[in-house]
PDB file of C-alpha atoms and ligand atoms in Angstrom:
ATOM      1  CA  MET A   1     -48.164 -59.191  49.791  1.00  0.00           C
ATOM      2  CA  ILE A   2     -49.124 -62.361  51.289  1.00  0.00           C
ATOM      3  CA  SER A   3     -46.994 -63.531  54.128  1.00  0.00           C
ATOM      4  CA  VAL A   4     -46.532 -67.157  54.784  1.00  0.00           C
ATOM      5  CA  THR A   5     -44.710 -68.879  57.807  1.00  0.00           C
ATOM      6  CA  PHE A   6     -43.980 -72.542  57.897  1.00  0.00           C
ATOM      7  CA  VAL A   7     -43.634 -73.996  61.506  1.00  0.00           C
ATOM      8  CA  CYS A   8     -42.255 -77.162  62.823  1.00  0.00           C
ATOM      9  CA  LEU A   9     -40.576 -78.246  66.274  1.00  0.00           C
ATOM     10  CA  GLY A  10     -36.747 -77.534  65.539  1.00  0.00           C
ATOM     11  CA  ASN A  11     -36.712 -75.298  62.502  1.00  0.00           C
ATOM     12  CA  ILE A  12     -34.001 -77.286  61.164  1.00  0.00           C
ATOM     13  CA  CYS A  13     -35.690 -80.068  59.016  1.00  0.00           C
ATOM     14  CA  ARG A  14     -39.286 -79.744  57.887  1.00  0.00           C
ATOM     15  CA  SER A  15     -40.172 -76.039  58.032  1.00  0.00           C
ATOM     16  CA  PRO A  16     -37.067 -74.716  56.431  1.00  0.00           C
ATOM     17  CA  THR A  17     -37.392 -77.530  53.794  1.00  0.00           C
ATOM     18  CA  ALA A  18     -41.113 -76.174  53.240  1.00  0.00           C
ATOM     19  CA  GLU A  19     -39.762 -72.599  53.087  1.00  0.00           C
ATOM     20  CA  LEU A  20     -37.125 -73.437  50.489  1.00  0.00           C
ATOM     21  CA  VAL A  21     -39.455 -75.658  48.424  1.00  0.00           C
ATOM     22  CA  PHE A  22     -42.325 -73.050  48.546  1.00  0.00           C
ATOM     23  CA  LYS A  23     -40.135 -70.198  47.590  1.00  0.00           C
ATOM     24  CA  LYS A  24     -38.846 -72.092  44.452  1.00  0.00           C
ATOM     25  CA  MET A  25     -42.630 -72.855  43.428  1.00  0.00           C
ATOM     26  CA  VAL A  26     -43.592 -69.280  43.896  1.00  0.00           C
ATOM     27  CA  GLU A  27     -40.521 -68.105  41.876  1.00  0.00           C
ATOM     28  CA  GLU A  28     -41.449 -70.651  39.126  1.00  0.00           C
ATOM     29  CA  ARG A  29     -44.777 -69.093  38.936  1.00  0.00           C
ATOM     30  CA  GLY A  30     -43.348 -65.486  38.656  1.00  0.00           C
ATOM     31  CA  LEU A  31     -44.931 -64.490  42.131  1.00  0.00           C
ATOM     32  CA  SER A  32     -41.774 -63.903  44.254  1.00  0.00           C
ATOM     33  CA  LEU A  33     -42.539 -60.291  44.774  1.00  0.00           C
ATOM     34  CA  SER A  34     -46.066 -61.034  45.973  1.00  0.00           C
ATOM     35  CA  PHE A  35     -45.011 -63.249  48.836  1.00  0.00           C
ATOM     36  CA  ASP A  36     -43.000 -63.022  52.029  1.00  0.00           C
ATOM     37  CA  ILE A  37     -41.850 -66.454  53.100  1.00  0.00           C
ATOM     38  CA  THR A  38     -40.085 -67.852  56.111  1.00  0.00           C
ATOM     39  CA  SER A  39     -40.277 -70.438  58.871  1.00  0.00           C
ATOM     40  CA  TYR A  40     -39.885 -70.936  62.584  1.00  0.00           C
ATOM     41  CA  GLY A  41     -39.629 -73.693  65.235  1.00  0.00           C
ATOM     42  CA  THR A  42     -41.956 -73.883  68.328  1.00  0.00           C
ATOM     43  CA  SER A  43     -39.032 -74.796  70.253  1.00  0.00           C
ATOM     44  CA  ASP A  44     -35.789 -72.793  71.028  1.00  0.00           C
ATOM     45  CA  GLU A  45     -33.644 -76.104  71.034  1.00  0.00           C
ATOM     46  CA  GLU A  46     -32.000 -75.565  67.667  1.00  0.00           C
ATOM     47  CA  GLU A  47     -32.015 -71.656  67.636  1.00  0.00           C
ATOM     48  CA  GLY A  48     -29.077 -70.317  65.552  1.00  0.00           C
ATOM     49  CA  ASN A  49     -28.452 -73.588  63.876  1.00  0.00           C
ATOM     50  CA  PRO A  50     -28.439 -74.015  60.042  1.00  0.00           C
ATOM     51  CA  VAL A  51     -30.627 -76.429  57.949  1.00  0.00           C
ATOM     52  CA  TYR A  52     -30.001 -80.109  59.194  1.00  0.00           C
ATOM     53  CA  PRO A  53     -27.349 -81.486  56.862  1.00  0.00           C
ATOM     54  CA  PRO A  54     -29.640 -84.528  55.624  1.00  0.00           C
ATOM     55  CA  SER A  55     -32.460 -82.126  54.803  1.00  0.00           C
ATOM     56  CA  LYS A  56     -30.131 -79.845  52.896  1.00  0.00           C
ATOM     57  CA  LYS A  57     -28.617 -82.658  50.877  1.00  0.00           C
ATOM     58  CA  THR A  58     -32.171 -84.038  50.072  1.00  0.00           C
ATOM     59  CA  LEU A  59     -33.200 -80.419  48.918  1.00  0.00           C
ATOM     60  CA  GLU A  60     -30.047 -80.206  46.806  1.00  0.00           C
ATOM     61  CA  ALA A  61     -30.698 -83.705  45.462  1.00  0.00           C
ATOM     62  CA  HIS A  62     -33.953 -81.879  44.065  1.00  0.00           C
ATOM     63  CA  GLY A  63     -32.240 -78.883  42.738  1.00  0.00           C
ATOM     64  CA  ILE A  64     -33.248 -76.588  45.551  1.00  0.00           C
ATOM     65  CA  TYR A  65     -30.618 -74.595  47.097  1.00  0.00           C
ATOM     66  CA  GLY A  66     -30.519 -71.913  49.827  1.00  0.00           C
ATOM     67  CA  GLY A  67     -30.265 -71.779  53.636  1.00  0.00           C
ATOM     68  CA  HIS A  68     -32.046 -70.864  56.826  1.00  0.00           C
ATOM     69  CA  THR A  69     -30.987 -69.902  60.367  1.00  0.00           C
ATOM     70  CA  ALA A  70     -33.372 -71.662  63.094  1.00  0.00           C
ATOM     71  CA  LYS A  71     -35.471 -69.208  65.134  1.00  0.00           C
ATOM     72  CA  GLN A  72     -38.255 -69.713  67.636  1.00  0.00           C
ATOM     73  CA  LEU A  73     -41.841 -68.611  66.909  1.00  0.00           C
ATOM     74  CA  THR A  74     -43.314 -65.757  68.803  1.00  0.00           C
ATOM     75  CA  LEU A  75     -46.874 -64.472  69.227  1.00  0.00           C
ATOM     76  CA  ARG A  76     -45.785 -61.468  67.186  1.00  0.00           C
ATOM     77  CA  ASP A  77     -44.801 -63.680  64.218  1.00  0.00           C
ATOM     78  CA  VAL A  78     -48.191 -65.275  64.238  1.00  0.00           C
ATOM     79  CA  VAL A  79     -49.938 -61.835  64.420  1.00  0.00           C
ATOM     80  CA  ASN A  80     -47.938 -60.363  61.688  1.00  0.00           C
ATOM     81  CA  ASN A  81     -48.409 -63.227  59.176  1.00  0.00           C
ATOM     82  CA  ASP A  82     -51.370 -64.230  56.978  1.00  0.00           C
ATOM     83  CA  TYR A  83     -50.906 -68.001  56.863  1.00  0.00           C
ATOM     84  CA  ILE A  84     -49.129 -70.177  59.505  1.00  0.00           C
ATOM     85  CA  LEU A  85     -48.576 -73.607  58.173  1.00  0.00           C
ATOM     86  CA  VAL A  86     -47.656 -76.376  60.745  1.00  0.00           C
ATOM     87  CA  MET A  87     -46.202 -79.706  59.937  1.00  0.00           C
ATOM     88  CA  ASP A  88     -48.226 -81.899  62.530  1.00  0.00           C
ATOM     89  CA  SER A  89     -50.852 -81.830  65.263  1.00  0.00           C
ATOM     90  CA  GLN A  90     -48.287 -81.347  68.067  1.00  0.00           C
ATOM     91  CA  ASN A  91     -47.142 -78.155  66.195  1.00  0.00           C
ATOM     92  CA  LEU A  92     -50.706 -76.943  65.782  1.00  0.00           C
ATOM     93  CA  LEU A  93     -51.332 -77.438  69.599  1.00  0.00           C
ATOM     94  CA  ASP A  94     -48.076 -75.599  70.519  1.00  0.00           C
ATOM     95  CA  VAL A  95     -48.925 -72.761  68.300  1.00  0.00           C
ATOM     96  CA  LEU A  96     -52.509 -72.579  69.735  1.00  0.00           C
ATOM     97  CA  ARG A  97     -50.983 -72.638  73.303  1.00  0.00           C
ATOM     98  CA  LEU A  98     -48.684 -69.605  72.324  1.00  0.00           C
ATOM     99  CA  THR A  99     -51.621 -67.771  71.105  1.00  0.00           C
ATOM    100  CA  GLY A 100     -54.168 -68.661  73.781  1.00  0.00           C
ATOM    101  CA  GLY A 101     -56.392 -70.284  71.268  1.00  0.00           C
ATOM    102  CA  LYS A 102     -56.483 -67.240  69.001  1.00  0.00           C
ATOM    103  CA  TYR A 103     -55.793 -66.834  65.239  1.00  0.00           C
ATOM    104  CA  GLY A 104     -56.988 -70.322  64.488  1.00  0.00           C
ATOM    105  CA  GLU A 105     -58.312 -68.941  61.282  1.00  0.00           C
ATOM    106  CA  LYS A 106     -55.004 -68.677  59.706  1.00  0.00           C
ATOM    107  CA  ILE A 107     -53.271 -71.606  61.301  1.00  0.00           C
ATOM    108  CA  PHE A 108     -53.286 -74.762  59.139  1.00  0.00           C
ATOM    109  CA  LYS A 109     -51.587 -78.025  58.873  1.00  0.00           C
ATOM    110  CA  LEU A 110     -49.765 -77.988  55.595  1.00  0.00           C
ATOM    111  CA  CYS A 111     -51.175 -81.328  54.369  1.00  0.00           C
ATOM    112  CA  SER A 112     -54.649 -80.282  55.106  1.00  0.00           C
ATOM    113  CA  PHE A 113     -54.644 -78.591  51.548  1.00  0.00           C
ATOM    114  CA  THR A 114     -53.929 -81.998  49.925  1.00  0.00           C
ATOM    115  CA  LYS A 115     -56.313 -84.845  49.047  1.00  0.00           C
ATOM    116  CA  ASN A 116     -54.612 -86.848  51.808  1.00  0.00           C
ATOM    117  CA  PRO A 117     -54.706 -84.639  54.876  1.00  0.00           C
ATOM    118  CA  ARG A 118     -52.119 -85.944  57.422  1.00  0.00           C
ATOM    119  CA  ASP A 119     -49.166 -84.989  59.698  1.00  0.00           C
ATOM    120  CA  ILE A 120     -45.694 -84.760  58.121  1.00  0.00           C
ATOM    121  CA  ALA A 121     -43.690 -87.377  60.144  1.00  0.00           C
ATOM    122  CA  ASP A 122     -40.564 -85.792  61.488  1.00  0.00           C
ATOM    123  CA  PRO A 123     -37.521 -86.972  59.675  1.00  0.00           C
ATOM    124  CA  TRP A 124     -35.397 -86.127  62.695  1.00  0.00           C
ATOM    125  CA  TYR A 125     -36.913 -89.375  64.289  1.00  0.00           C
ATOM    126  CA  THR A 126     -37.952 -91.362  61.107  1.00  0.00           C
ATOM    127  CA  ARG A 127     -34.739 -90.798  59.231  1.00  0.00           C
ATOM    128  CA  ASP A 128     -36.688 -90.702  55.968  1.00  0.00           C
ATOM    129  CA  PHE A 129     -35.817 -87.415  54.565  1.00  0.00           C
ATOM    130  CA  GLU A 130     -37.133 -88.169  51.090  1.00  0.00           C
ATOM    131  CA  ARG A 131     -40.485 -88.999  52.374  1.00  0.00           C
ATOM    132  CA  ALA A 132     -40.766 -85.755  54.307  1.00  0.00           C
ATOM    133  CA  PHE A 133     -39.468 -83.935  51.208  1.00  0.00           C
ATOM    134  CA  ALA A 134     -42.199 -85.517  49.171  1.00  0.00           C
ATOM    135  CA  GLU A 135     -45.058 -84.823  51.657  1.00  0.00           C
ATOM    136  CA  ILE A 136     -43.893 -81.180  51.997  1.00  0.00           C
ATOM    137  CA  THR A 137     -43.746 -80.717  48.204  1.00  0.00           C
ATOM    138  CA  GLU A 138     -47.324 -81.962  47.905  1.00  0.00           C
ATOM    139  CA  GLY A 139     -48.621 -79.734  50.727  1.00  0.00           C
ATOM    140  CA  CYS A 140     -46.807 -76.700  49.303  1.00  0.00           C
ATOM    141  CA  ARG A 141     -48.237 -77.422  45.740  1.00  0.00           C
ATOM    142  CA  ALA A 142     -51.848 -77.721  47.147  1.00  0.00           C
ATOM    143  CA  PHE A 143     -51.398 -74.781  49.361  1.00  0.00           C
ATOM    144  CA  LEU A 144     -50.020 -72.573  46.390  1.00  0.00           C
ATOM    145  CA  GLU A 145     -53.241 -73.607  44.398  1.00  0.00           C
ATOM    146  CA  TYR A 146     -55.554 -72.657  47.430  1.00  0.00           C
ATOM    147  CA  VAL A 147     -53.781 -69.273  48.121  1.00  0.00           C
ATOM    148  CA  ILE A 148     -53.835 -68.251  44.389  1.00  0.00           C
ATOM    149  CA  LYS A 149     -57.500 -69.085  44.116  1.00  0.00           C
ATOM    150  CA  ASN A 150     -58.386 -67.151  47.322  1.00  0.00           C
ATOM    151  CA  ASN A 151     -56.106 -64.048  46.620  1.00  0.00           C
ATOM    152  CA  ARG A 152     -56.428 -63.713  42.907  1.00  0.00           C
ATOM    153  CA  GLY A 153     -57.271 -59.979  43.187  1.00  0.00           C
ATOM    154  CA  ALA A 154     -53.991 -59.206  45.142  1.00  0.00           C
ATOM    155  CA  LEU A 155     -51.785 -61.388  43.030  1.00  0.00           C
ATOM    156  CA  GLU A 156     -52.951 -59.922  39.797  1.00  0.00           C
ATOM    157  CA  TYR A 157     -52.440 -56.437  41.276  1.00  0.00           C
ATOM    158  CA  ASP A 158     -48.905 -57.392  42.315  1.00  0.00           C
ATOM    159  CA  ALA A 159     -48.305 -58.709  38.897  1.00  0.00           C
ATOM    160  CA  ARG A 160     -49.256 -55.469  37.146  1.00  0.00           C
ATOM    161  CA  HIS A 161     -47.077 -53.213  39.399  1.00  0.00           C
TER     162      HIS A 161
HETATM  163  P1  4NP B 201     -38.009 -80.475  62.668  1.00  0.00           P
HETATM  164  O1  4NP B 201     -37.098 -81.620  63.287  1.00  0.00           O
HETATM  165  O2  4NP B 201     -38.995 -80.236  63.706  1.00  0.00           O
HETATM  166  O3  4NP B 201     -38.579 -80.976  61.493  1.00  0.00           O
HETATM  167  O4  4NP B 201     -36.933 -79.447  62.573  1.00  0.00           O
HETATM  168  C1  4NP B 201     -36.492 -81.600  64.603  1.00  0.00           C
HETATM  169  C2  4NP B 201     -35.155 -81.233  64.739  1.00  0.00           C
HETATM  170  C3  4NP B 201     -34.644 -81.200  65.981  1.00  0.00           C
HETATM  171  C4  4NP B 201     -35.364 -81.638  67.058  1.00  0.00           C
HETATM  172  C5  4NP B 201     -36.562 -82.211  66.893  1.00  0.00           C
HETATM  173  C6  4NP B 201     -37.227 -82.041  65.668  1.00  0.00           C
HETATM  174  N1  4NP B 201     -34.588 -81.614  68.319  1.00  0.00           N
HETATM  175  O5  4NP B 201     -35.282 -82.347  69.235  1.00  0.00           O
HETATM  176  O6  4NP B 201     -33.630 -80.998  68.499  1.00  0.00           O
END
């Protein structure tokens, strides 16, 4: 089992979008049983809230359905997950502040797996939900290729059992 946690600021736009996009990709590859996928926010601002309606609408326009309830990331969540994938440089700083600089080896910016590493701009501010969706999809696709390549043994084992 490979545990993947997506992290943004509020956990109502980017990281739940990434969670639902990645779940669908993994499902399409027949690997759902091999992954545990969720998302968190670095802030408690939106805790308990559902996916922000414009993000949900964008996901549904692309045939992706599902929900998420916002929750704040804790140190325990970082310790218990294999990959912590953040959306931007501020998220990275905030997570490293939470861990006291530890666990850096499993904390990545999502777009660092793409050919064009960059921050995923927050659609809460840009209002460009399509762009955020496209960047998140590109990041998830590249991360899935990376993770399959680097965990081939474990994934093949899961597929056999
Ligand atoms: P997210 O967007 O980090 O992509 O979920 C935000 C959502 C809410 C707020 C900030 C960013 N907020 O300040 O409430």
